[in-house]
Short mmCIF file of C-alpha atoms in Angstrom, two decimals:
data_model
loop_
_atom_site.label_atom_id
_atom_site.label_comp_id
_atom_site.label_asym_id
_atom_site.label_seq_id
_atom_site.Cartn_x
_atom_site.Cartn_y
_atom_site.Cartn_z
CA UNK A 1 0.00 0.00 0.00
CA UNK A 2 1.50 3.36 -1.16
CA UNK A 3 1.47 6.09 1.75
CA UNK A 4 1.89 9.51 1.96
CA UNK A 5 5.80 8.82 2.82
CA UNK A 6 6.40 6.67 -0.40
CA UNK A 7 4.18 9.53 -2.16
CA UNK A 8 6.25 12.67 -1.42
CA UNK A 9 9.50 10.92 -1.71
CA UNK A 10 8.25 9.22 -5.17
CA UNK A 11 7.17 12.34 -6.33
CA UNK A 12 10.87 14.17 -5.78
CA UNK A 13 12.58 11.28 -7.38
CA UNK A 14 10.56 11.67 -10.40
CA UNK A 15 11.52 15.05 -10.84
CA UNK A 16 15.06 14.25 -11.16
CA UNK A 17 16.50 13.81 -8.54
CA UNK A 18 19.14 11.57 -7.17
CA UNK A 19 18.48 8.50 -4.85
CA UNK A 20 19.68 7.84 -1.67
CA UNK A 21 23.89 7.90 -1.40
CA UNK A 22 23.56 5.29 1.19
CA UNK A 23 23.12 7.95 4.15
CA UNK A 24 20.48 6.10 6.43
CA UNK A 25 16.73 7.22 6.44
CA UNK A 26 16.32 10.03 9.11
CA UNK A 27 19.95 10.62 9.35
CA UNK A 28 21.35 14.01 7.77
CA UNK A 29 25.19 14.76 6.96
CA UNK A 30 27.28 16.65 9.58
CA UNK A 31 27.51 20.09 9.55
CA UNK A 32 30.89 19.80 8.08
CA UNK A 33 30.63 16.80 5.59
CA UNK A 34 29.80 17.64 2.06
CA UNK A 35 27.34 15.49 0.80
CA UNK A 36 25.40 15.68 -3.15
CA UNK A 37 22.63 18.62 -2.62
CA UNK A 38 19.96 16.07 -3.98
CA UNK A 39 21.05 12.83 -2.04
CA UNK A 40 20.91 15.38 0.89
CA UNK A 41 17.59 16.82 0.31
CA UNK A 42 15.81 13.64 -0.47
CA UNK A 43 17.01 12.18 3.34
CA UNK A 44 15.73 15.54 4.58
CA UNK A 45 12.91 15.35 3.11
CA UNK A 46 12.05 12.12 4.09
CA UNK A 47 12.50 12.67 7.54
CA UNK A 48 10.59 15.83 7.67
CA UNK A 49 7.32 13.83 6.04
CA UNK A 50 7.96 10.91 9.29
CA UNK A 51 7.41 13.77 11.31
CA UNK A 52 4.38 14.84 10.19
CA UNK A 53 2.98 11.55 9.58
CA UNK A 54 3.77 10.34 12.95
CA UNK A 55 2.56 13.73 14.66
CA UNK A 56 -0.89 13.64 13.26
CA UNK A 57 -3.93 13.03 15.54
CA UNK A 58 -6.41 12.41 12.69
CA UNK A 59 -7.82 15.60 12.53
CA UNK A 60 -4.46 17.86 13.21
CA UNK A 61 -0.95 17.95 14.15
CA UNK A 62 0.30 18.45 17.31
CA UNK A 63 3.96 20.23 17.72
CA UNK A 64 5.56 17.34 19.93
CA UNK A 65 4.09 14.30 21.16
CA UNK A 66 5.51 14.60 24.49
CA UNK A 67 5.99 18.52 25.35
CA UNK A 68 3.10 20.01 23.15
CA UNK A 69 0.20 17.12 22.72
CA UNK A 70 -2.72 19.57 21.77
CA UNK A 71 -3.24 22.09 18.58
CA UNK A 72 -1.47 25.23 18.84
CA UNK A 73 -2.85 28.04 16.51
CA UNK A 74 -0.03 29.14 14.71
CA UNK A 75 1.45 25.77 15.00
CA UNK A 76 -0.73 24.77 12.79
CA UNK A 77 -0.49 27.52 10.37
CA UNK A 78 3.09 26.67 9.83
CA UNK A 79 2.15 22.93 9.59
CA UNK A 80 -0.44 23.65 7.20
CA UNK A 81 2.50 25.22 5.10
CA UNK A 82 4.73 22.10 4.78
CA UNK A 83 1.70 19.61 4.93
CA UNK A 84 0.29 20.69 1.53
CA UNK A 85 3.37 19.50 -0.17
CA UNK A 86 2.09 15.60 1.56
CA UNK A 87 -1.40 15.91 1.32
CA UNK A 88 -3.34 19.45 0.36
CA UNK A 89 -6.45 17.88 2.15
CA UNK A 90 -5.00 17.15 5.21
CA UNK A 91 -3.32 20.37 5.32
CA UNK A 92 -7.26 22.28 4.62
CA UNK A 93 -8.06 19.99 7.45
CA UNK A 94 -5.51 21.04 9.48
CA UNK A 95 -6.69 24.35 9.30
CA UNK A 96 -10.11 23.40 9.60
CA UNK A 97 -10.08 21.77 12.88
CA UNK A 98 -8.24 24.79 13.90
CA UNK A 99 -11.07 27.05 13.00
CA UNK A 100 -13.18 24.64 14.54
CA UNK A 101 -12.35 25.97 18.02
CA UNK A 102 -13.13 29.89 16.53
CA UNK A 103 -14.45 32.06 19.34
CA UNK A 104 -17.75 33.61 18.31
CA UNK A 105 -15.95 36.65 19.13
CA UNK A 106 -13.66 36.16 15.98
CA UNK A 107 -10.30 35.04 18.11
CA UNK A 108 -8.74 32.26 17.27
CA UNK A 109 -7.17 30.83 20.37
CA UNK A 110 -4.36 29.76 20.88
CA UNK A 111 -4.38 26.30 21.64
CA UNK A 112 -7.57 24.02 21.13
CA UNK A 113 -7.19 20.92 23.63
CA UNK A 114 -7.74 17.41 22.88
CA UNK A 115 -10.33 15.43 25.58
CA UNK A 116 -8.19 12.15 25.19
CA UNK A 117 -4.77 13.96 26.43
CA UNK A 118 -4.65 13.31 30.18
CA UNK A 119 -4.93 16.98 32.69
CA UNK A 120 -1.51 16.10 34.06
CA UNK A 121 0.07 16.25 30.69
CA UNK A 122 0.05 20.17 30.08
CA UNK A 123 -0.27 23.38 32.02
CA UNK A 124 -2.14 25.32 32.10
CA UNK A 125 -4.64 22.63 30.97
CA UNK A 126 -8.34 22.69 30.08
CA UNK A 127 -9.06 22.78 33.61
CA UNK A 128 -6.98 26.04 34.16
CA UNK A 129 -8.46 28.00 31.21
CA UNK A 130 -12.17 27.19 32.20
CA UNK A 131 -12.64 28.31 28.57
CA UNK A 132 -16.67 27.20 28.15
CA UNK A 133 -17.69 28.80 30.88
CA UNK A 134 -15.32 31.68 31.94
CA UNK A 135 -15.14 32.93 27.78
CA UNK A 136 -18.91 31.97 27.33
CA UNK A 137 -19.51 36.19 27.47
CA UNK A 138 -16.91 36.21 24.97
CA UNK A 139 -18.53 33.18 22.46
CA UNK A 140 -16.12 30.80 23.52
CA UNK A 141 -17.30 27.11 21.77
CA UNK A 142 -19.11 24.70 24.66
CA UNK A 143 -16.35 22.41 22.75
CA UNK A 144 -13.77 21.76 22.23
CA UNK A 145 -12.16 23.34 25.68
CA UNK A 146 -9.46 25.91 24.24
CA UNK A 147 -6.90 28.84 25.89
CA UNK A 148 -8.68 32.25 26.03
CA UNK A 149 -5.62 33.88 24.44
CA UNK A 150 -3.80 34.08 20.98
CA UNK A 151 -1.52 33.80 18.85
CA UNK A 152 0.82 35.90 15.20
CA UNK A 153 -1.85 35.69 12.36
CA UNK A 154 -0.24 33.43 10.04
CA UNK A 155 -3.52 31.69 9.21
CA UNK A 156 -4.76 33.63 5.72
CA UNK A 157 -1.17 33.50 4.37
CA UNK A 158 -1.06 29.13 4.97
CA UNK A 159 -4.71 28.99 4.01
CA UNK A 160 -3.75 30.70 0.59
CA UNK A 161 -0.89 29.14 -0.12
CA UNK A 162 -2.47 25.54 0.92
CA UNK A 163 -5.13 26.33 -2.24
CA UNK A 164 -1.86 27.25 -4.39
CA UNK A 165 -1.00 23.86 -4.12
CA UNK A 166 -3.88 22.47 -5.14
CA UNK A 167 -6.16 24.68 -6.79
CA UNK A 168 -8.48 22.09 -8.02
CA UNK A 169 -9.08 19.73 -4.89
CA UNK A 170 -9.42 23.39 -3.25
CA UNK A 171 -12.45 24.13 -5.39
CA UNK A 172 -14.08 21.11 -5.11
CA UNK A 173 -13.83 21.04 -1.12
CA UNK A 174 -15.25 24.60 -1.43
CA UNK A 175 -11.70 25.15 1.40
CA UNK A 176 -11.63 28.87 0.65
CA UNK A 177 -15.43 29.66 0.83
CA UNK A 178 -15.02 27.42 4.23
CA UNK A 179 -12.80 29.37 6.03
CA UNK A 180 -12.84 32.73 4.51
CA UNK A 181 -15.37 33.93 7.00
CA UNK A 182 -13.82 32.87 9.91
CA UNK A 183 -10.90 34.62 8.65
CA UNK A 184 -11.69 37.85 8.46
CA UNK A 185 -13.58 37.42 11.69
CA UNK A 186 -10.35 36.73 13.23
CA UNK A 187 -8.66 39.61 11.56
CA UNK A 188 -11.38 42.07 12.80
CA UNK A 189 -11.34 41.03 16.29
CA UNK A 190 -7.70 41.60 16.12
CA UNK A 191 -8.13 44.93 14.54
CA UNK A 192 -11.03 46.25 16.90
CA UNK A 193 -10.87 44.76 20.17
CA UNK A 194 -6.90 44.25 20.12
CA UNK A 195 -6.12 47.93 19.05
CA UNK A 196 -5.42 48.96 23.00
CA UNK A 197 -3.32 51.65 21.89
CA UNK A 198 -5.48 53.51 19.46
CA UNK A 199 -2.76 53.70 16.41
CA UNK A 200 -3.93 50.84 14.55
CA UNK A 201 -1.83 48.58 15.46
CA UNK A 202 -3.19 44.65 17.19
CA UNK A 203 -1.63 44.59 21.06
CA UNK A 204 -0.91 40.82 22.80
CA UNK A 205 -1.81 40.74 26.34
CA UNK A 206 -0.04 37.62 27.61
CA UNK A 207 4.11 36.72 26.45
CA UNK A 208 2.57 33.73 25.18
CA UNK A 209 0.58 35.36 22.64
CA UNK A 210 3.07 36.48 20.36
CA UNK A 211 5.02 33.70 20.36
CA UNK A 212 8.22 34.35 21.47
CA UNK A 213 7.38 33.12 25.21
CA UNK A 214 10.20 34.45 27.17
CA UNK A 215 12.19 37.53 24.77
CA UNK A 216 13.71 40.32 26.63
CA UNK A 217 11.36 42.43 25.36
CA UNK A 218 8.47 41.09 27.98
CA UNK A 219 11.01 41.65 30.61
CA UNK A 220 10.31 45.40 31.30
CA UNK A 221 6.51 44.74 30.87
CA UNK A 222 6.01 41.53 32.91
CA UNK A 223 8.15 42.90 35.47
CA UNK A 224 4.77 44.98 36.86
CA UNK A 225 3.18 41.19 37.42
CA UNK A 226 3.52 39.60 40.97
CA UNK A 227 3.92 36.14 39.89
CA UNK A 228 1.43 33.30 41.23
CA UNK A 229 1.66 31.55 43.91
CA UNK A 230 4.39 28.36 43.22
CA UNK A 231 2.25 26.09 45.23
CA UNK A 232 -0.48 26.68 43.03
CA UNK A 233 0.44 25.03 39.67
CA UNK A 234 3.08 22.29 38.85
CA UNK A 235 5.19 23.16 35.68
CA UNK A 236 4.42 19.88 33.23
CA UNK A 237 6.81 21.23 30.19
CA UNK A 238 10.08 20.21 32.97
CA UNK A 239 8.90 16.90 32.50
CA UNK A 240 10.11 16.87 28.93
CA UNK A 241 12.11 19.90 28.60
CA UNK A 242 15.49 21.18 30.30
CA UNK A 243 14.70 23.48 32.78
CA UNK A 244 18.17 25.41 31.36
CA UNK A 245 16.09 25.29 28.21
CA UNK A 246 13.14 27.05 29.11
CA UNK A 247 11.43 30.22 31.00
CA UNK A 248 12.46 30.57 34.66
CA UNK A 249 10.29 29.70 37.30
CA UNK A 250 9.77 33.47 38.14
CA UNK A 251 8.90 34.44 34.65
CA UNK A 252 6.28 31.54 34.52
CA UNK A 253 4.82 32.50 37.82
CA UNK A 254 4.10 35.62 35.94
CA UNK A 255 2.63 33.91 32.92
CA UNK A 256 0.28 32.19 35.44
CA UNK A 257 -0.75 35.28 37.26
CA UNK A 258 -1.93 37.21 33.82
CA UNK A 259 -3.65 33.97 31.90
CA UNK A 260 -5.54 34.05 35.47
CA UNK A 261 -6.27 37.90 35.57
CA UNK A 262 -7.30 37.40 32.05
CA UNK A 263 -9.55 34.32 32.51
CA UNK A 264 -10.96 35.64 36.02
CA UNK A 265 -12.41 38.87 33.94
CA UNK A 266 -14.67 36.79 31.25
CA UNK A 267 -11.32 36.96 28.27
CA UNK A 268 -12.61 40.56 27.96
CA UNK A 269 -10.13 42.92 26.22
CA UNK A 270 -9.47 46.50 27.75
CA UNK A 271 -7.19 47.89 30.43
CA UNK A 272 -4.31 44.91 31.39
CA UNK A 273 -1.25 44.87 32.94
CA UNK A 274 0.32 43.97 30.44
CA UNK A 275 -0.55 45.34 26.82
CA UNK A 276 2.37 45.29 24.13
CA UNK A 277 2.50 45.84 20.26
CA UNK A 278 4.79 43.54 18.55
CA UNK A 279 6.18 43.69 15.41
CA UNK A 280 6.30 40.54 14.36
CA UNK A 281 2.90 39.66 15.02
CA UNK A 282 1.50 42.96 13.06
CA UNK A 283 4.03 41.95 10.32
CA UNK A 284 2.27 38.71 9.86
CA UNK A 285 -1.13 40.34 10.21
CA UNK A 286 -0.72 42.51 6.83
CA UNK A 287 0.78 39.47 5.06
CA UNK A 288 -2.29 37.61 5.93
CA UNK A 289 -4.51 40.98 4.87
CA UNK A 290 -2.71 40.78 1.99
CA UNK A 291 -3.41 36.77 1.61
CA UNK A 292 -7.31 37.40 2.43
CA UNK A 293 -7.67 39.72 -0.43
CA UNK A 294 -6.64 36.94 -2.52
CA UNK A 295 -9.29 34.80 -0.88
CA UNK A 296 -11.78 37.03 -1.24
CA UNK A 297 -11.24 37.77 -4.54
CA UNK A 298 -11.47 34.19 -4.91
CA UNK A 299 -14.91 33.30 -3.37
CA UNK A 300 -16.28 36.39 -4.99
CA UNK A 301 -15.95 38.71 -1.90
CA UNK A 302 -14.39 42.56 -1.82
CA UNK A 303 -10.68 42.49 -1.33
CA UNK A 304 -10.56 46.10 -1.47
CA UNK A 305 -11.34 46.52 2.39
CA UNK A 306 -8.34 43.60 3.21
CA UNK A 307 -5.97 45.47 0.74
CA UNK A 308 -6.78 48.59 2.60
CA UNK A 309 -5.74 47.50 5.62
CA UNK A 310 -2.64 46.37 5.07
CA UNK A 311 -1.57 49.43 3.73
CA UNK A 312 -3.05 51.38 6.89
CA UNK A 313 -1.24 48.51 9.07
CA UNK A 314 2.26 49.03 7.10
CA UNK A 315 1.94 52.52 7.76
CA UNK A 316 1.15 52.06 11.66
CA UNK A 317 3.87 49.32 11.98
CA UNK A 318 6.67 52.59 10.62
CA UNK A 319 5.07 55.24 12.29
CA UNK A 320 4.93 53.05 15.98
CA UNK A 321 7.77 50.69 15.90
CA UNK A 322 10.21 51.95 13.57
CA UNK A 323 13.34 52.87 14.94
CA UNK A 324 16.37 53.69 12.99
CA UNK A 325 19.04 54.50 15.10
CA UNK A 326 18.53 50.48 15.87
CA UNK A 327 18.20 49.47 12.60
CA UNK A 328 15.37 47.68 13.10
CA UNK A 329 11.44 47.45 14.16
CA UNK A 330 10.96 47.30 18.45
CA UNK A 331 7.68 46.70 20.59
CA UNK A 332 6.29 49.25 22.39
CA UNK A 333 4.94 49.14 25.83
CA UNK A 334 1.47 50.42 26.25
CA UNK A 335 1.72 50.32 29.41
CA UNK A 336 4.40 52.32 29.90
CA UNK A 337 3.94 54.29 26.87
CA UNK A 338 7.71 53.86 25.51
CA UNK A 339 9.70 51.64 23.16
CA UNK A 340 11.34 48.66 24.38
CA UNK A 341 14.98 48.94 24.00
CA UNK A 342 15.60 45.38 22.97
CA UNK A 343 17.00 44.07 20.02
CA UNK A 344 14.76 41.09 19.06
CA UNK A 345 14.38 38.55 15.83
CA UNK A 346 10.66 40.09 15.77
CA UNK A 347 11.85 43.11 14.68
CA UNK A 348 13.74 41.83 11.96
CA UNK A 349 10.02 39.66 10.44
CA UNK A 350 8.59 43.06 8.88
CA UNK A 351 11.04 42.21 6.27
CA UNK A 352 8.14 40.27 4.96
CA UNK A 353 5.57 42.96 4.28
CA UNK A 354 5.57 44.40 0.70
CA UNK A 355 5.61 47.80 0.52
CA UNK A 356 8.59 48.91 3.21
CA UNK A 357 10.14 52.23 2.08
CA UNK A 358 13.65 51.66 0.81
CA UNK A 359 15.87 53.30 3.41
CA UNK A 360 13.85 50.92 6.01
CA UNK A 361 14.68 47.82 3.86
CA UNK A 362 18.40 48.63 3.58
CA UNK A 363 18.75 49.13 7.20
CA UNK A 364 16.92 45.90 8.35
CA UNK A 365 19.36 44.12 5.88
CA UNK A 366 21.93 45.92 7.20
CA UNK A 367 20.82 44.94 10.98
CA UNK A 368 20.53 41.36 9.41
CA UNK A 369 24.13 40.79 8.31
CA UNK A 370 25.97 42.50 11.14
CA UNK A 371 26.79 41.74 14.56
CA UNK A 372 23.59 41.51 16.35
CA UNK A 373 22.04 38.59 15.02
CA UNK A 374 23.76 36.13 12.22
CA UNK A 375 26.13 33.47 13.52
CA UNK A 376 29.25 33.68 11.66
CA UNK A 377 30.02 29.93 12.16
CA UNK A 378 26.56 28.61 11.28
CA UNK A 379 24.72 30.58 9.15
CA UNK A 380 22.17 31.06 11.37
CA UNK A 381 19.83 34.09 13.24
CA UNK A 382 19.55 34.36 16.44
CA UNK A 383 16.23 35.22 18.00
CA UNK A 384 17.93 38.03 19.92
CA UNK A 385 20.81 39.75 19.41
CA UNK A 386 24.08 38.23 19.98
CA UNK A 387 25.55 40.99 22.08
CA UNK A 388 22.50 41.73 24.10
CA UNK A 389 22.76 41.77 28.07
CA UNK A 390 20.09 39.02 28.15
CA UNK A 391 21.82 36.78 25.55
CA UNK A 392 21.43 33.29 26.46
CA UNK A 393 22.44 30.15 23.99
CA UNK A 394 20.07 28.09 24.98
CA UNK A 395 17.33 29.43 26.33
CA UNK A 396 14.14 29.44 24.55
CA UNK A 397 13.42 32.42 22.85
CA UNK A 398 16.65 34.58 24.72
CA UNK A 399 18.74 33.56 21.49
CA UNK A 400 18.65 30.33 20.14
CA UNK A 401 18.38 30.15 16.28
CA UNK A 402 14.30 28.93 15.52
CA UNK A 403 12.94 27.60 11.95
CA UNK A 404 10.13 29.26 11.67
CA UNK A 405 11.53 32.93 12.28
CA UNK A 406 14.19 31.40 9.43
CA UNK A 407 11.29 30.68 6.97
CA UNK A 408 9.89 34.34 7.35
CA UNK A 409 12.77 36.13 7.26
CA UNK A 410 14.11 33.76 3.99
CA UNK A 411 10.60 35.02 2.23
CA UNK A 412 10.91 38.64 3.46
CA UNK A 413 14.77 38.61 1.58
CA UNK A 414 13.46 37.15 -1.40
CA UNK A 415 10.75 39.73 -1.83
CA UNK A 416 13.42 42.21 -1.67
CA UNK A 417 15.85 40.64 -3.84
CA UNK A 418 17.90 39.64 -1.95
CA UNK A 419 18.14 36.01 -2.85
CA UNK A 420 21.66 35.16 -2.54
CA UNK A 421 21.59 36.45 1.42
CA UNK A 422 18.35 34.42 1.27
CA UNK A 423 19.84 31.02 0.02
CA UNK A 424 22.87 30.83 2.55
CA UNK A 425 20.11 31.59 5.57
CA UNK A 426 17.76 28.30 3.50
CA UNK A 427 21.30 26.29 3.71
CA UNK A 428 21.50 26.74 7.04
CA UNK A 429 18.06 26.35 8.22
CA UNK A 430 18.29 22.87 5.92
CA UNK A 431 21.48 21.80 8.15
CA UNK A 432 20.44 22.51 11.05
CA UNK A 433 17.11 21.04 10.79
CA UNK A 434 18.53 17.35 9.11
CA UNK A 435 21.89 17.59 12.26
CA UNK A 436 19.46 18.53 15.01
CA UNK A 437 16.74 15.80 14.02
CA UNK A 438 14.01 18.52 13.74
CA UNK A 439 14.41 20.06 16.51
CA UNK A 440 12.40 22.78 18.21
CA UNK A 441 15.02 25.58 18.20
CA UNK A 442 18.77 25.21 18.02
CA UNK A 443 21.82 26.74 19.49
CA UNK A 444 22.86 29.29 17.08
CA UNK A 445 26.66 29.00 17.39
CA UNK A 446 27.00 25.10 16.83
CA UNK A 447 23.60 23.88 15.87
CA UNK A 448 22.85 21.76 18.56
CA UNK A 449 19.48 20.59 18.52
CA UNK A 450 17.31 22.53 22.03
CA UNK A 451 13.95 21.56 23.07
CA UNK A 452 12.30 18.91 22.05
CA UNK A 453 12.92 16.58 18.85
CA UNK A 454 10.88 15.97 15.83
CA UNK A 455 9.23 19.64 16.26
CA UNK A 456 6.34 19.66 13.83
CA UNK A 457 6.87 22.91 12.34
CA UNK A 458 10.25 22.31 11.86
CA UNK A 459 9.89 19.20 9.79
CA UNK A 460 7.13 21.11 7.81
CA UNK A 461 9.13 24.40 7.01
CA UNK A 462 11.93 22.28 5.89
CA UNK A 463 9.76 20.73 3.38
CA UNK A 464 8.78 24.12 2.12
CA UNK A 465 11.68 25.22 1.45
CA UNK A 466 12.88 21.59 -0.12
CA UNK A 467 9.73 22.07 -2.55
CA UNK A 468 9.99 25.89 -3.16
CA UNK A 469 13.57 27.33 -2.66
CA UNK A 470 12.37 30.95 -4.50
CA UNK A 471 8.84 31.69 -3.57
CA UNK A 472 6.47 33.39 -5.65
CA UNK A 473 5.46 36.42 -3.56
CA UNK A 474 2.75 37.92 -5.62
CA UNK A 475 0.47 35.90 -3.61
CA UNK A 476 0.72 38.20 -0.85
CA UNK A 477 1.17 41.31 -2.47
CA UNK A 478 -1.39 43.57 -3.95
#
């Protein structure tokens, strides 16, 4: 019986590609062992696909089996990505049973829990969140339990480029007519409830929500939070993660204390102690504007409302989180009204909105290539800059390297031309990911796989890039 393994791995050798040199299945080169690109790519790529296969639940993909066993928003969205080069219906369905756990509010939380997964296995779990009845103001779904907060809008982008790779099957399923409402739903929740500062930019209320748990750039913010109680929650993610690896027990206090806050007050958005806009996630939010005009121009709708949003969004993102003298894009603290002086890998994702003016595109390259952020030894970008007084190798989002930052900032270069800077940052995100064994994030000076193993969207942005090395990007520009 042919499976989707044999299928992806039959299709690439048709296309002319090399077999197998003999390396084992699931085993990449060393970093510094030359090895024939397509022999090298073909292991890859069959190792990426095992991950995927073995980390779907029937209806969607969880990141890790062990650390992460539910459906994390943009998780998925970055699945979706790599999944439609497998299977373009199980990569609408992936995206589907995502939308499935929609908040009648428009949100699209940020993890959707599965009943069979045991309490003990995750905190905060279903039981923490309350999400049916403490989000039932808010139109939380009676099922399945989910989080009450969010995560980056990356959802219209994957949904658009899952039809591109299957136009056909997309059509018949009716996918884009299926989730274009929920969509835009999402994006105008984001854009009306989430605009705490008034400028037009979306604001994240919890370090979790943007996705970069633990940056510096929370650490001014959360330090106004009196963190919970230890007594009164047990930290499941140190049963399968290094505790050098991850946030510190203060920090996650402090993460406990807000989703409380948050969940104690019905999920309803307003005043919080901790209100930030990011970059990144605002970056991703005009790409996917950008992406839902396509949609809607697809299923018949106006795109002329999505297209004019992105440009009012691009033109919020400069005006609010530009800042030149760092040579790059920073958060600002609503709370405290100010930029946060940190140099972070989220500033450096804007590179993928169309549009930027010119001076702010050579300076982000600039800020790319120098000191702060590329490993000279690997290739790779750290997710905050090498110099910075919170630097840490190894600790989550404190500056290891991490694929899915890679992928955005490899399309963001190509959309500016820059596609030889972009193809030495895809070689290294394709080493790292085969020598690591997919793993979560990496250390950016040696490659040395961090987290857990066999991340999902790890395997699935290294198919990506395996299947398209030079992006077409006028599917998210106007």
């Amino acid at each position: 019986m042919t499976t989707l393994l044999d299928a992806v791995v039959a299709d690439q050798s048709s296309s002319g590609e090399a077999p197998s040199d003999g390396t084992p299945s699931g085993e990449a080169p060393a970093l510094d062992q030359p090895v024939p690109t397509a022999a090298a790519d073909l292991t890859l790529r069959r190792g990426a696909a095992r991950v995927l296969l073995d980390n779907w639940t029937g209806s969607s993909t969880v990141p890790s089996r062990t650390l992460y066993p539910h459906q994390w928003s943009w998780d998925s969205a970055f699945v979706a990505i790599g999944l439609r080069h497998l299977s373009p219906r199980r990569a609408q369905r992936e995206l589907e049973t995502l939308l499935g756990a929609q908040w009648a509010d428009g949100r699209i939380p940020h993890i959707a829990f599965n009943p069979a997964v045991p309490l003990d296995a995750y905190f905060p779990s279903p039981d923490f969140w309350r999400s049916s009845q403490a989000g039932a103001a808010a139109g939380a779904p009676a099922a399945p339990e989910t989080s009450g907060i969010v995560q980056p809008p990356v959802h219209a982008l994957a949904a658009w480029l899952v039809h591109e790779a299957d136009p056909a099957e997309s059509v018949r399923r009716g996918f884009l007519s299926r989730v274009y409402a929920g969509l835009a739903a999402w994006h105008d929740y984001l854009l009306s409830a989430r605009d705490l500062g008034g400028g037009g930019l979306a604001a994240v209320m919890h370090p979790w929500e943007p996705g970069m748990d633990n940056s510096p750039c929370w650490d001014v913010p959360l330090s106004r939070v009196a963190p919970a109680d230890p007594a009164s929650f047990r930290r499941a993610d140190l049963d399968h993660g290094h505790a050098d690896d991850r946030p510190t027990d203060v920090d996650y206090g402090r993460y406990v204390r807000l989703a409380a806050d948050y969940r104690d007050g019905g999920y309803a958005d307003g005043e919080h102690a901790f209100a930030v806009e990011d970059p990144c996630f605002n970056a991703l939010l005009i790409v996917s504007e950008y992406a839902l005009a396509r949609i809607a121009r697809a299923t018949g709708a106006d795109p002329l409302r999505h297209e004019q949003r992105a440009q009012r969004l691009t033109e919020a993102l400069v005006t609010r989180l530009w800042d030149a003298e760092a040579g790059l894009f920073l958060c600002r603290d609503l709370v405290g009204g100010e930029l946060v002086r940190e140099r972070s890998i989220a500033g450096l994702v804007p590179l993928i909105v169309p549009g930027l003016p010119g001076d702010i595109v050579r300076a982000l390259l600039d800020t790319l290539d120098g000191p702060h952020f590329r490993a000279a030894d690997t290739g790779l970008v750290a997710s905050y800059a090498l110099s910075g007084h919170a630097f840490d190798r190894t600790r989550y989002w404190r500056g290891p390297a991490w694929f899915n930052t890679a992928w955005l900032i490899d399309r963001g270069l190509r959309l500016y031309g820059a596609d030889g800077r972009a193809d030495r940052l895809r070689a290294a995100f394709l080493t790292a990911a085969g020598t690591s064994g997919f793993a979560e994030y990496v250390d950016p000076f040696t490659g040395e796989g961090r987290g857990t193993l066999d991340f999902a969207w790890t395997a699935a942005l290294t198919l990506d890039l395996l299947a398209n090395p030079r992006p077409d990007h006028q599917e998210t520009a106007r």
